[in-house]
Coordinates of C-alpha atoms in Angstrom, one line a residue:
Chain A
X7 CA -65.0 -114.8 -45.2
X8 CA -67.6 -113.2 -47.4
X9 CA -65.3 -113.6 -50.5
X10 CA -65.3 -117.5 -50.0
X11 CA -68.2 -118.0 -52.9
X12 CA -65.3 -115.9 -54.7
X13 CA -62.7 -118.1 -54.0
X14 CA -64.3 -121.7 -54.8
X15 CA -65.2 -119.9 -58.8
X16 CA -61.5 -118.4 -59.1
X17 CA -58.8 -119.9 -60.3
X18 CA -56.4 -120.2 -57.6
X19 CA -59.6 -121.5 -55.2
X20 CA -59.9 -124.2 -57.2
X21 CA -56.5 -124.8 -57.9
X22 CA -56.0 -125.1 -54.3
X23 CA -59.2 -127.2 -53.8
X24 CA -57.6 -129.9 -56.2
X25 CA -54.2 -129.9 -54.7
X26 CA -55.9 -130.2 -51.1
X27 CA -57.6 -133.6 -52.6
X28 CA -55.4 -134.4 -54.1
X29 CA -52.8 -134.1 -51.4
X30 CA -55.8 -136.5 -49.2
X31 CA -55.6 -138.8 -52.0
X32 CA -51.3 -139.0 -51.5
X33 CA -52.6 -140.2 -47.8
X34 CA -55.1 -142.6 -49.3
X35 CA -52.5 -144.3 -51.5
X36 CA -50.1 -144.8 -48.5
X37 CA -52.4 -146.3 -46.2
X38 CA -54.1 -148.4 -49.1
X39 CA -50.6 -149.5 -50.0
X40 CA -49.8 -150.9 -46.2
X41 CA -52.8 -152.6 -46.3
X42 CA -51.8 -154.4 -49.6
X43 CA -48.3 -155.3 -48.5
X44 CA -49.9 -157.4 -46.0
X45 CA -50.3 -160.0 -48.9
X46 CA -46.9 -160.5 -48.6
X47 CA -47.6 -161.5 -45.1
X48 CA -49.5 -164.8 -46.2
X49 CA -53.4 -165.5 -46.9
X50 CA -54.3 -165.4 -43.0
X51 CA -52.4 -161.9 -42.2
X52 CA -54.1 -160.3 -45.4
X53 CA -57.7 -161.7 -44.6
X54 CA -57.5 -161.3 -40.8
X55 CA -56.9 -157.6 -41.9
X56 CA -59.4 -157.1 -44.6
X57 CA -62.2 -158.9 -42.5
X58 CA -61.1 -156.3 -39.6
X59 CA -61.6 -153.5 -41.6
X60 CA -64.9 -154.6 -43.8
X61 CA -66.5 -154.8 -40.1
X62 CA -65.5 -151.7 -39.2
X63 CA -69.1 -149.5 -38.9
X64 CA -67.6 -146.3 -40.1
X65 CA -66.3 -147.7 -43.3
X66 CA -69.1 -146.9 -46.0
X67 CA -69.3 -143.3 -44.0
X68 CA -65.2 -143.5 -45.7
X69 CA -65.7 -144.7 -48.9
X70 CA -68.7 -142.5 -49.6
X71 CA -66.2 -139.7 -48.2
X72 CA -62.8 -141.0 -50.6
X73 CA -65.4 -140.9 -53.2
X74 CA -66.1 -137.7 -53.3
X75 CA -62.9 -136.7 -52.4
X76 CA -62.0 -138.6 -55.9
X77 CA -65.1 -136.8 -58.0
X78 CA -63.7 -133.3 -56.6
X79 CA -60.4 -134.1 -57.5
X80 CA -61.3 -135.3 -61.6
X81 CA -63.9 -132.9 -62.1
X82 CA -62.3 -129.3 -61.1
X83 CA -59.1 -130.5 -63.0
X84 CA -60.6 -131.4 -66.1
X85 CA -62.4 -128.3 -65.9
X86 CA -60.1 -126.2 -65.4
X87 CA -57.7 -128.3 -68.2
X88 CA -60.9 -127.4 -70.5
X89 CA -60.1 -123.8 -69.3
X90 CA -56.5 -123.9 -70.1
X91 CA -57.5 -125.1 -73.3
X92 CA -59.8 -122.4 -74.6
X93 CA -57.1 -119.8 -73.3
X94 CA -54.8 -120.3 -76.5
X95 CA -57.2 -121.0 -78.9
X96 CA -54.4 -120.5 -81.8
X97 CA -51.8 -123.0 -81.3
X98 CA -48.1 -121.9 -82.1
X99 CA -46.9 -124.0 -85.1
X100 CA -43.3 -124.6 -83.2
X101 CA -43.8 -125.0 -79.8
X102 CA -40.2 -126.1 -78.1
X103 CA -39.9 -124.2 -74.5
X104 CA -36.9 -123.6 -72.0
X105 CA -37.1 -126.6 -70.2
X106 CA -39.3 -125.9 -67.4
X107 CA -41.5 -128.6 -67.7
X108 CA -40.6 -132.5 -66.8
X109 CA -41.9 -135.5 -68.1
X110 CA -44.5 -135.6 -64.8
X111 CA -46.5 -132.0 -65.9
X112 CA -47.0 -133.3 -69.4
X113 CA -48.3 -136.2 -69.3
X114 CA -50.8 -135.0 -66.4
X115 CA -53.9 -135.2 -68.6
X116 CA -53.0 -138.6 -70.0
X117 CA -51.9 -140.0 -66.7
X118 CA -54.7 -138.9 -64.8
X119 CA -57.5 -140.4 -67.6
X120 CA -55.7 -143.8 -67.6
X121 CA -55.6 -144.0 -63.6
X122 CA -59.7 -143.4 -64.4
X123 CA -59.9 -146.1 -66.2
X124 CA -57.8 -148.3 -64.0
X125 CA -59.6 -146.8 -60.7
X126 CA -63.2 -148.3 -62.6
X127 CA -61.8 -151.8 -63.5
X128 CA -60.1 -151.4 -60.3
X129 CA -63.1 -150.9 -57.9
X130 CA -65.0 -153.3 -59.9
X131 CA -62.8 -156.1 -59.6
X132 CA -61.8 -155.7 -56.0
X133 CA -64.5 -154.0 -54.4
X134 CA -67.8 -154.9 -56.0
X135 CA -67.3 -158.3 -56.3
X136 CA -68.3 -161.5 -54.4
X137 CA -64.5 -162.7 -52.9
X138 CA -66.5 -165.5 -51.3
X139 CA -64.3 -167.0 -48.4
X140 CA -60.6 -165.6 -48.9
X141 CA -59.9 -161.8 -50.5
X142 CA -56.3 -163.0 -50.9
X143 CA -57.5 -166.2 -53.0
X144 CA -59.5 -163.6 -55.1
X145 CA -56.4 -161.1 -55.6
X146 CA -54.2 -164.3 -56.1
X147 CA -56.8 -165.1 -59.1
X148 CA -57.3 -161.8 -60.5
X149 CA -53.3 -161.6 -60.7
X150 CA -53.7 -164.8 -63.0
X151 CA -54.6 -162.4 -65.9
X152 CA -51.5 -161.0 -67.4
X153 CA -53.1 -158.7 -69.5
X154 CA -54.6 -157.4 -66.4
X155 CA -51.6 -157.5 -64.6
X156 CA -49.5 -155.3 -67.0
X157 CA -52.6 -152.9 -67.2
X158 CA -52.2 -152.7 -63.3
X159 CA -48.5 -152.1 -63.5
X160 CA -48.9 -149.2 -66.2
X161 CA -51.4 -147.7 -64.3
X162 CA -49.0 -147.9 -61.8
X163 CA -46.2 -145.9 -63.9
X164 CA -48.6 -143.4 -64.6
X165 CA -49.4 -143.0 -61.3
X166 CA -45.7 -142.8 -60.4
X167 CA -45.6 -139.8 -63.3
X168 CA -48.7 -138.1 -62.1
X169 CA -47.4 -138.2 -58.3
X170 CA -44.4 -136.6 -59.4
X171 CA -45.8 -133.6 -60.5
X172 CA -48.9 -133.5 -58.8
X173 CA -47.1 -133.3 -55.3
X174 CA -44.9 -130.9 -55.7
X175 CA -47.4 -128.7 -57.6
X176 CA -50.1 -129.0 -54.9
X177 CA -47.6 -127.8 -52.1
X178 CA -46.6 -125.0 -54.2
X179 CA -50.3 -124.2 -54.9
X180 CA -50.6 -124.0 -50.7
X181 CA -48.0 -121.6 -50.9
X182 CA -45.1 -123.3 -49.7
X183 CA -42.0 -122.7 -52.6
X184 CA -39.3 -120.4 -51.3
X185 CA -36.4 -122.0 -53.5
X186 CA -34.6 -124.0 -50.2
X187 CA -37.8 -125.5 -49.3
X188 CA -38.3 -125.9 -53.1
X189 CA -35.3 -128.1 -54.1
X190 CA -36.2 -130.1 -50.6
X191 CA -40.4 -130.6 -51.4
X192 CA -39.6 -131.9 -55.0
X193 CA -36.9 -134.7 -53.9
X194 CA -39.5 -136.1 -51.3
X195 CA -42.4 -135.4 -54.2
X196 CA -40.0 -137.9 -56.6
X197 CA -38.8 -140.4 -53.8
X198 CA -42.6 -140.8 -52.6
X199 CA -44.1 -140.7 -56.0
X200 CA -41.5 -143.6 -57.1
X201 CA -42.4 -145.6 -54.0
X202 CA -45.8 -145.8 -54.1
X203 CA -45.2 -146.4 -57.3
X204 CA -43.1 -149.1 -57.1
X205 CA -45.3 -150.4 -54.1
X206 CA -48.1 -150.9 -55.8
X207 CA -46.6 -152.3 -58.9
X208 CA -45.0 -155.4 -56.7
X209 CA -48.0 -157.2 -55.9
X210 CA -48.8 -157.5 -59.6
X211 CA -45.7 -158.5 -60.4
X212 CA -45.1 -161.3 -57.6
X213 CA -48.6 -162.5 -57.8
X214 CA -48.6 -162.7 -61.6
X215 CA -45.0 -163.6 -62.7
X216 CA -43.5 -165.1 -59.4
X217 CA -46.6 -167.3 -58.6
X218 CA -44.4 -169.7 -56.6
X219 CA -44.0 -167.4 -54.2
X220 CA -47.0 -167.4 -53.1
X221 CA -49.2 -169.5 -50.8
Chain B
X6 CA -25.1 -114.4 -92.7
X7 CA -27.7 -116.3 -94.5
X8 CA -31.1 -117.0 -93.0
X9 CA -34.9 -118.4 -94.2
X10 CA -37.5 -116.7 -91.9
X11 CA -41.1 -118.3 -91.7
X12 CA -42.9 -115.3 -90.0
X13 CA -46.8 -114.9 -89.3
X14 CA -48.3 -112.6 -91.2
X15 CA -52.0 -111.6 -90.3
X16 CA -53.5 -108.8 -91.8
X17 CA -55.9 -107.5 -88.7
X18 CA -57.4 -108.8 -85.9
X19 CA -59.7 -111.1 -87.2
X20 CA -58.1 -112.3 -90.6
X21 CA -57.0 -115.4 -91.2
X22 CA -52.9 -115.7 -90.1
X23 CA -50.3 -118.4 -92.1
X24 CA -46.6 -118.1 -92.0
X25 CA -44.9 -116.6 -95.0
X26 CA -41.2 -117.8 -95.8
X27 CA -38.6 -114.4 -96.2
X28 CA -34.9 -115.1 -97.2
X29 CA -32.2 -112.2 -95.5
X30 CA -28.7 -112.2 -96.6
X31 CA -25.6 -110.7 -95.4
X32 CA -26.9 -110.7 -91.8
X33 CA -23.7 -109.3 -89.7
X34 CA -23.7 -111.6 -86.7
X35 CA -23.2 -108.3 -84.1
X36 CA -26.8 -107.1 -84.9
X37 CA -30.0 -108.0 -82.6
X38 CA -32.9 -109.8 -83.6
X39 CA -35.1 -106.8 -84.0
X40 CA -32.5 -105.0 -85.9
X41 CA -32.3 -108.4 -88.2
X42 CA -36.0 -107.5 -88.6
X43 CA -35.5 -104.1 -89.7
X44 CA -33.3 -105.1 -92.4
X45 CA -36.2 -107.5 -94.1
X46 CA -38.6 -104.8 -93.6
X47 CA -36.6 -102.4 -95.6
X48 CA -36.0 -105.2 -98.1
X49 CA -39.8 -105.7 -98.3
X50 CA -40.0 -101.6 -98.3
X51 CA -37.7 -101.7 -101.2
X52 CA -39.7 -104.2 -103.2
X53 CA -43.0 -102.2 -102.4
X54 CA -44.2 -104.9 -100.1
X55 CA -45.5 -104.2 -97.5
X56 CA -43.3 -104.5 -93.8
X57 CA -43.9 -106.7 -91.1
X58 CA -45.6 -105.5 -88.1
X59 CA -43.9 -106.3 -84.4
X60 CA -43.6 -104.6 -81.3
X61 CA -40.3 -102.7 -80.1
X62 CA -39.4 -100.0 -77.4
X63 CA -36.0 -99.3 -75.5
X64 CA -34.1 -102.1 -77.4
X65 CA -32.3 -102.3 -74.3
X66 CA -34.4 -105.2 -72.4
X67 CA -36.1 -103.2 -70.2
X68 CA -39.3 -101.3 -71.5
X69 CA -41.1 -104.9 -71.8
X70 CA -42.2 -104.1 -75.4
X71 CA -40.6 -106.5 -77.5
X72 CA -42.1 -110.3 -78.0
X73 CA -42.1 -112.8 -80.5
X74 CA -41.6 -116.8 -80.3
X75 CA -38.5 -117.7 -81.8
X76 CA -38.7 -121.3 -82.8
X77 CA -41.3 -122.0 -80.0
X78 CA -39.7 -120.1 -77.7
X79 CA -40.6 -116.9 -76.1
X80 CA -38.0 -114.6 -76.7
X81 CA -36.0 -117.1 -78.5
X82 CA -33.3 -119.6 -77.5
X83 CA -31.6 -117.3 -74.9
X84 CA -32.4 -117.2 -71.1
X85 CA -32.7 -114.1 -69.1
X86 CA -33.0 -112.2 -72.4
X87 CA -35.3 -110.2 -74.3
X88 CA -36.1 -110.8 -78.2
X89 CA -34.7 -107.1 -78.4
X90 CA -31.3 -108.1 -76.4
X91 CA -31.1 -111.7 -78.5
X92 CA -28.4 -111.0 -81.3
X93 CA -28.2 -113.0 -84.5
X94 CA -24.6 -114.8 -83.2
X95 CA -27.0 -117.2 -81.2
X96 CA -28.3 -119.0 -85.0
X97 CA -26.1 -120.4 -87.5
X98 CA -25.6 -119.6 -91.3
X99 CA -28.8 -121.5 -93.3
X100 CA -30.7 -121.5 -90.1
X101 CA -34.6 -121.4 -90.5
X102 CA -36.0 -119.8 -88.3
X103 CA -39.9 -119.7 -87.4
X104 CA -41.2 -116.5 -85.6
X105 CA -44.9 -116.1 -84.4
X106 CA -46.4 -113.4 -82.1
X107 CA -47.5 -114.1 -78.4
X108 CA -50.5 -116.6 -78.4
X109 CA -53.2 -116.4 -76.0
X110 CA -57.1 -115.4 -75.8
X111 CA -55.9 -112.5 -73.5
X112 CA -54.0 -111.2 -75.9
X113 CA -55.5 -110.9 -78.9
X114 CA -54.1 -110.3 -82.4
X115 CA -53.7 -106.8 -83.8
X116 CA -51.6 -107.6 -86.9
X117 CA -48.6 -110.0 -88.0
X118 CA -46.2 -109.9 -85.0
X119 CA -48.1 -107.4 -82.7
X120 CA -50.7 -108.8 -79.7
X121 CA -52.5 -106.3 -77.4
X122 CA -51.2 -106.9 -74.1
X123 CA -53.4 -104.3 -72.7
X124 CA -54.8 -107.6 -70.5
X125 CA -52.0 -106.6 -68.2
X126 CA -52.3 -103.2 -67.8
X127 CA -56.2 -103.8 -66.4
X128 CA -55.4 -105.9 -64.2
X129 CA -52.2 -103.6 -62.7
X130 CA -54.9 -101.2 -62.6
X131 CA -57.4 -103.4 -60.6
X132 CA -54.3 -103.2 -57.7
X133 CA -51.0 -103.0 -59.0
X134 CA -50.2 -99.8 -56.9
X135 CA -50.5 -98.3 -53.5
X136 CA -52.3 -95.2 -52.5
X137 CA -49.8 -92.7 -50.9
X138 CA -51.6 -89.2 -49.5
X139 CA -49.6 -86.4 -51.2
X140 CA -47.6 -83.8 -49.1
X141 CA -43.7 -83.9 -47.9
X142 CA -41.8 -86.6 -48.9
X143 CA -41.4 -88.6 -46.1
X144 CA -37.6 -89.3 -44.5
X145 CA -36.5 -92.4 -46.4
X146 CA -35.4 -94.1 -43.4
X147 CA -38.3 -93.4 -41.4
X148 CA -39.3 -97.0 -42.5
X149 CA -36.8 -99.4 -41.9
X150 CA -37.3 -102.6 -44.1
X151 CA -34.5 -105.5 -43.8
X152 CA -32.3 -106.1 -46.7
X153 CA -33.3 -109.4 -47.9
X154 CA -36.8 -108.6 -47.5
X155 CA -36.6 -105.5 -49.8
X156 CA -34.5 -107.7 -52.1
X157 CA -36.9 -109.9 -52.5
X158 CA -39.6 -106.7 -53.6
X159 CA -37.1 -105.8 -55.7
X160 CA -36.1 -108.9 -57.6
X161 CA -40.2 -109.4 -58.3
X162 CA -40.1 -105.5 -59.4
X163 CA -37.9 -106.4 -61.9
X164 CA -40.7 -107.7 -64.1
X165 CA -41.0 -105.8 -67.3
X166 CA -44.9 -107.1 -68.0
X167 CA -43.5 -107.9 -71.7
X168 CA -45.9 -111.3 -71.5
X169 CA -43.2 -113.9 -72.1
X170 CA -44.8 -115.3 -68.9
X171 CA -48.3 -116.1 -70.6
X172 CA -46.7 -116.9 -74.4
X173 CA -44.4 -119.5 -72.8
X174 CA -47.1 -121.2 -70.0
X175 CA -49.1 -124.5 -71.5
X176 CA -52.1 -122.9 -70.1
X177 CA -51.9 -119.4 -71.0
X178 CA -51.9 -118.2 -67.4
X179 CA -50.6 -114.9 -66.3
X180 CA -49.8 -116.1 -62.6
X181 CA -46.1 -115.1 -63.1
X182 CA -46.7 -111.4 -63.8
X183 CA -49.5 -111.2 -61.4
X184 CA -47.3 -112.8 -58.6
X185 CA -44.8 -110.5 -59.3
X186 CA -46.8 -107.1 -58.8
X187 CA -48.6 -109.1 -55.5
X188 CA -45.3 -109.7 -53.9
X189 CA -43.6 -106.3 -54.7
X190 CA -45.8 -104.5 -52.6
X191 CA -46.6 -107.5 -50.2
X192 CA -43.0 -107.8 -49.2
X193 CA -42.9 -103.6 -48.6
X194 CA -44.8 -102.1 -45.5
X195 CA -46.0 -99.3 -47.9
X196 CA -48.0 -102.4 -49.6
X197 CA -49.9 -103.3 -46.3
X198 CA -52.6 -100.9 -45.6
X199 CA -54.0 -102.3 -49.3
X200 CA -52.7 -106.1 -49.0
X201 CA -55.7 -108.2 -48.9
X202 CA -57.9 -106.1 -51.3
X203 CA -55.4 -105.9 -53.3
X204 CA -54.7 -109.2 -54.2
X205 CA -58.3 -110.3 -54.4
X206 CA -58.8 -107.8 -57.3
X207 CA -55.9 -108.6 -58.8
X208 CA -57.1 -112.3 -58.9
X209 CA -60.4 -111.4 -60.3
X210 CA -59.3 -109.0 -63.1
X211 CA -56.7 -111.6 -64.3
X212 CA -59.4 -114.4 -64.0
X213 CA -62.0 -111.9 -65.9
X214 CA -59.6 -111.4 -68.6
X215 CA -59.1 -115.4 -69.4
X216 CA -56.3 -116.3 -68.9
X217 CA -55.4 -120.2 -68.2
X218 CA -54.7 -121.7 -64.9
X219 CA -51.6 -122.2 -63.4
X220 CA -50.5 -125.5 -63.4
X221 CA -46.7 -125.1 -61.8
X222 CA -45.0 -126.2 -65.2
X223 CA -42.4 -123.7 -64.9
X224 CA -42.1 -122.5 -68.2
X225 CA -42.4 -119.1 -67.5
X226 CA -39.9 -119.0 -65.1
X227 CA -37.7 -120.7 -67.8
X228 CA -39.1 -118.1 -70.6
X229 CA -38.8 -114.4 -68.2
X230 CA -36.4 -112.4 -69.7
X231 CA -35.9 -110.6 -65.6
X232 CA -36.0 -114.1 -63.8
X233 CA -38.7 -113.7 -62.0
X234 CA -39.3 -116.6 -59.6
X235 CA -42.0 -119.5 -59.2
X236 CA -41.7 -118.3 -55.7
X237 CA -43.8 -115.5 -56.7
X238 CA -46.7 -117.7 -57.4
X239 CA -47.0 -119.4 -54.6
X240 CA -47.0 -116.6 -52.4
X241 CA -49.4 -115.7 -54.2
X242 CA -51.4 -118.6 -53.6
X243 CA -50.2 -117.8 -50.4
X244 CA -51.7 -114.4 -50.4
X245 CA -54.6 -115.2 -51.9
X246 CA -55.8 -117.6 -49.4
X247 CA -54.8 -115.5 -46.6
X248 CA -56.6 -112.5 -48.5
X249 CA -59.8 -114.7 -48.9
X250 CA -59.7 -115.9 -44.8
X251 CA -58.6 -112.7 -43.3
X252 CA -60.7 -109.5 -45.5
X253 CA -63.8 -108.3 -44.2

């Protein structure tokens, strides 16, 4: 255990410290999501739940926790994307490649810096705001915006893009990628990725466009 | 044949590099890359220019000398091939082709076409072997090691160290080459008695010689000319954790 101040400096430590947030994150997403897709449930379901879980004593010991688990997560990668950067500090002049890398792995950078910016807006508008009686009123509202309702469904894309890489490259980054298990990891990485995806991006969409649907 | 070459010229180590356009004619299709090479250089030699520096060995794809990037790719267009095992039949007649040296900050620029890849042979020597008492040979099936398992060592053997790995990757990372010596011996029981310190000082040398970070893109598995497997890399990840939990 002594080389552990070793392993959080080296490259594969904190490879592996980004996937395991990352990976946390994945878990995040999925409960956050079935606790959004009780808006579809109607106004009393969705508040019942969110006034449940707002009195919950152990949630600003949570956020304070996903928070961090967020800062981890941004910082090491852009530092080691810095890294990556200053390891080819000629650039080739044609630069085509074999194919190995999808759509997902190269637009990483951009896809994580835009779900930044849509994780501020995001926070500000849902979590530090006054939602006076009704939270679902207040999302209803917000989804009134169609500029910020497209922003919230491309955010949504690019999270779809950067879940698509990002999972199948933090479970290889565990260790796990003997071809079989390979083929297998990246299907489920693509199917989850895409429903999350599309998970989030529906309550946007109803809310905003389909407005008489709702309640 | 007929071709236009831009290739980088760079006069030493530090001077400034720019591609420089070449015209070769009468290019017989049968010939390799390298040879296709040969033929401007004694053109140049001819007209008292002087030739263009590049790396070549065995010409037969398996000394891990040969480099180049062939219109952005690392050993040209072919998979599972060397530069020195590409032949000119791959481009057409009036083709222009680009051809730049392997770029990274771990292998720095010598002159023209040639990098020092010297990176790779510190960090083999940090662990990239085992430490075997001399005396009799010892009965070859003393140790008895299952088929797919020493298929496995051998298929990561297989790696040449020509680089391709690090000249095709984003990032510039070498995890594909170091993966490869990790799991040759990892998989063998003559790699045990050395596993764990092994691959922590393999890890630190390639960190200390700045390289990138893996990212799993796969390019390098797409660009090595012996196929050597992302399944190296994670069990190297693999043996690196375990290396970093278990060592004492």
């Amino acid at each position: 255990m002594r080389c552990l101040g070793d392993f959080f400096s080296s490259s594969i430590g904190r490879k592996i410290s980004v996937a395991a947030a990352g990976l946390l994150l994945c878990c995040f997403l999925i409960t956050h999501l079935a606790g959004n897709l009780l808006l579809l449930a109607g106004e009393g379901t969705f508040n019942h739940y969110a006034e449940v879980l707002e009195a919950n004593p152990l949630l600003p010991a949570a956020e304070i926790g996903l928070a961090l688990i967020f800062l981890l997560h941004i910082m090491v990668s852009l530092k080691l994307k810095y890294e990556n950067r200053r390891a080819r500090p000629v650039p080739y002049v044609v630069q085509k490649g074999k194919g190995g890398r999808s759509w997902g792995s190269r637009a990483m950078l951009v896809s994580g810096l835009l779900l930044l910016a849509f994780l501020v807006i995001h926070v500000k508008t849902f979590r530090f705001t006054e939602h006076r009686e009704s939270l679902y009123r207040h999302v209803f509202d917000a989804f009134q915006n169609k500029v910020y309702t497209l922003f919230y469904v491309a955010a949504m894309i690019g999270l779809g893009l950067h879940l698509s890489h990002g999972f199948q490259s933090a479970l290889r980054t565990f260790g796990v990628g003997h071809s079989r298990a390979m083929s297998a990891i990246k299907r489920t990485g693509l199917i989850l990725s895409a429903a999350i995806a599309a998970g989030f991006a529906l309550l946007p969409l109803w809310f905003g466009f389909m407005a008489g649907g709702a309640r | 044949m007929n071709l236009t070459l831009r290739i980088w010229r760079q006069n030493g180590p530090t001077a400034q590099g720019r591609l420089v356009e070449y015209r070769v004619e009468d290019i017989s299709p049968d010939i390799s890359f390298l040879e296709m090479l040969d033929v401007l250089n004694e053109n140049l030699a001819k007209k008292g220019e002087q030739s263009v520096a590049f790396d070549s060995d065995c010409r037969e794809g398996i000394c891990g000398m040969c480099s180049l990037v062939i219109n952005g790719q690392a050993h040209g267009p072919e998979r599972a091939t060397a530069t020195c095992q590409l032949h000119m039949r791959k481009f057409k007649d009036g083709d222009i082709i680009t051809v730049e040296p392997f770029r990274a900050k771990a292998f720095p620029s010598v002159k023209d076409l040639v990098v020092d890849r010297s990176a790779f042979d510190r960090v083999l020597a940090a662990g990239g072997f085992i430490s075997v008492n001399t005396g009799n040979a010892v009965d070859g099936n003393a140790v008895l090691i299952s088929k797919d398992r020493a298929e496995r060592a051998m298929d990561a053997a297989a790696c040449i160290g020509c680089g391709a790995c690090v000249a095709a990757c984003p990032n510039a990372s070498a995890m594909l080459f170091v993966s490869a010596k990790v799991s040759q011996y990892s998989l063998l029981p003559q790699g045990q008695p050395e596993r764990e310190k092994r691959v922590l000082a393999m890890r630190k040398a390639m960190d200390a010689e700045g390289f990138g970070n893996c990212s799993n893109e796969t390019e390098c598995e797409a660009a090595c000319p012996k196929e050597i497997k992302m399944s190296n890399i994670a069990r190297l990840n693999r043996e690196y954790l375990r290396a970093t939990l278990l060592s004492e």
